[in-house]
Amino acid sequence: MATHTIGLDISARRILAAEVSGSIARKPTLHRVHAVDLPEGAARDSEVIDVPAVSNALKQLWREGEFKSKRVVLGVGNQRVLVRDHTVPLMPLAQLQQALPYQVADLLPVPVTETILDFYPVAELEGSDPPQVQGLLVAAIKDSIETNVATLEDAGLRASGVDLSPFGMLRSLMPGGQLKGCHTVVYLGARTTFIVVAVDGTPRFVRIVPAGGETITDAVEDLTGLERDAAEALKTTIGID
């Protein structure tokens, strides 16, 4: 029996879940997807603000979407997540996880104790002695992740993992073979934009920009004095035509 995975995305306006089975190598299958709207101010990109409101929305999402599991992988990607190039000594993963906080403490804008750290290895550094590995350092603010996980638990769900949303975006394109060679992939969200440079599907550069489609709508609204819906329509018309 195929193992099903449910991915969850929390944005400023809605929450969305998608249930898939299979793997990238064996062509994943989408079984069901559903979204529900959130009250104004309940969340911002990948971050819960109002726990009871989002918890209630999650219960509604699972009820209406008829998902078969309560274990989910939570996507994160906002300005409280830092992704930067980093080089580490070649060592076993378990040893690296222990050493990473000491290696990167001076690189972070907040105390390392307030973050959750991970390292995505890309390639061994040629000619390095002792051997070193180039990759991407990922640092997320701990209290933001913990609030999201607590919200899932309040809704009767369980986080089986936390994934960087730009990484998930790349994986979603890989089964079709679109990522052979070097590509820049851009996702323009409501308030956040992901920019990823990938070589044969492997991320080499990631930036999370605090601006998106609604940022443009805000500007149109301010410049023209139009109501929100009219400003959105004007932006869309100019952008397309």
mmCIF file of N, CA and C in Angstrom, residues 178-185 196-202 204:
data_model
loop_
_atom_site.group_PDB
_atom_site.id
_atom_site.type_symbol
_atom_site.label_atom_id
_atom_site.label_comp_id
_atom_site.label_asym_id
_atom_site.label_seq_id
_atom_site.Cartn_x
_atom_site.Cartn_y
_atom_site.Cartn_z
ATOM 1 N N GLN A 178 11.527 19.115 -15.755
ATOM 2 C CA GLN A 178 11.704 20.513 -16.149
ATOM 3 C C GLN A 178 12.983 21.132 -15.605
ATOM 4 N N LEU A 179 13.647 20.477 -14.660
ATOM 5 C CA LEU A 179 14.770 21.111 -13.974
ATOM 6 C C LEU A 179 16.131 20.573 -14.387
ATOM 7 N N LYS A 180 16.240 19.962 -15.562
ATOM 8 C CA LYS A 180 17.542 19.573 -16.078
ATOM 9 C C LYS A 180 18.327 20.820 -16.476
ATOM 10 N N GLY A 181 19.589 20.890 -16.051
ATOM 11 C CA GLY A 181 20.378 22.075 -16.328
ATOM 12 C C GLY A 181 20.196 23.120 -15.241
ATOM 13 N N CYS A 182 20.577 24.357 -15.553
ATOM 14 C CA CYS A 182 20.497 25.455 -14.586
ATOM 15 C C CYS A 182 19.240 26.279 -14.823
ATOM 16 N N HIS A 183 18.456 26.499 -13.762
ATOM 17 C CA HIS A 183 17.211 27.257 -13.873
ATOM 18 C C HIS A 183 17.067 28.200 -12.686
ATOM 19 N N THR A 184 16.414 29.330 -12.928
ATOM 20 C CA THR A 184 15.939 30.187 -11.846
ATOM 21 C C THR A 184 14.429 30.019 -11.762
ATOM 22 N N VAL A 185 13.956 29.630 -10.584
ATOM 23 C CA VAL A 185 12.530 29.387 -10.366
ATOM 24 C C VAL A 185 12.022 30.461 -9.406
ATOM 25 N N VAL A 196 14.737 30.835 -6.378
ATOM 26 C CA VAL A 196 15.631 29.693 -6.213
ATOM 27 C C VAL A 196 16.402 29.467 -7.512
ATOM 28 N N VAL A 197 17.726 29.359 -7.417
ATOM 29 C CA VAL A 197 18.547 28.938 -8.545
ATOM 30 C C VAL A 197 18.914 27.476 -8.299
ATOM 31 N N ALA A 198 18.602 26.610 -9.277
ATOM 32 C CA ALA A 198 18.825 25.173 -9.122
ATOM 33 C C ALA A 198 19.628 24.635 -10.299
ATOM 34 N N VAL A 199 20.498 23.676 -10.027
ATOM 35 C CA VAL A 199 21.257 22.974 -11.062
ATOM 36 C C VAL A 199 20.852 21.509 -11.010
ATOM 37 N N ASP A 200 20.221 21.038 -12.089
ATOM 38 C CA ASP A 200 19.702 19.665 -12.143
ATOM 39 C C ASP A 200 18.832 19.343 -10.935
ATOM 40 N N GLY A 201 18.014 20.302 -10.541
ATOM 41 C CA GLY A 201 17.076 20.094 -9.446
ATOM 42 C C GLY A 201 17.627 20.315 -8.058
ATOM 43 N N THR A 202 18.932 20.587 -7.935
ATOM 44 C CA THR A 202 19.547 20.818 -6.630
ATOM 45 C C THR A 202 19.628 22.318 -6.361
ATOM 46 N N ARG A 204 20.917 25.782 -5.336
ATOM 47 C CA ARG A 204 22.239 26.371 -5.080
ATOM 48 C C ARG A 204 22.134 27.759 -4.452
#
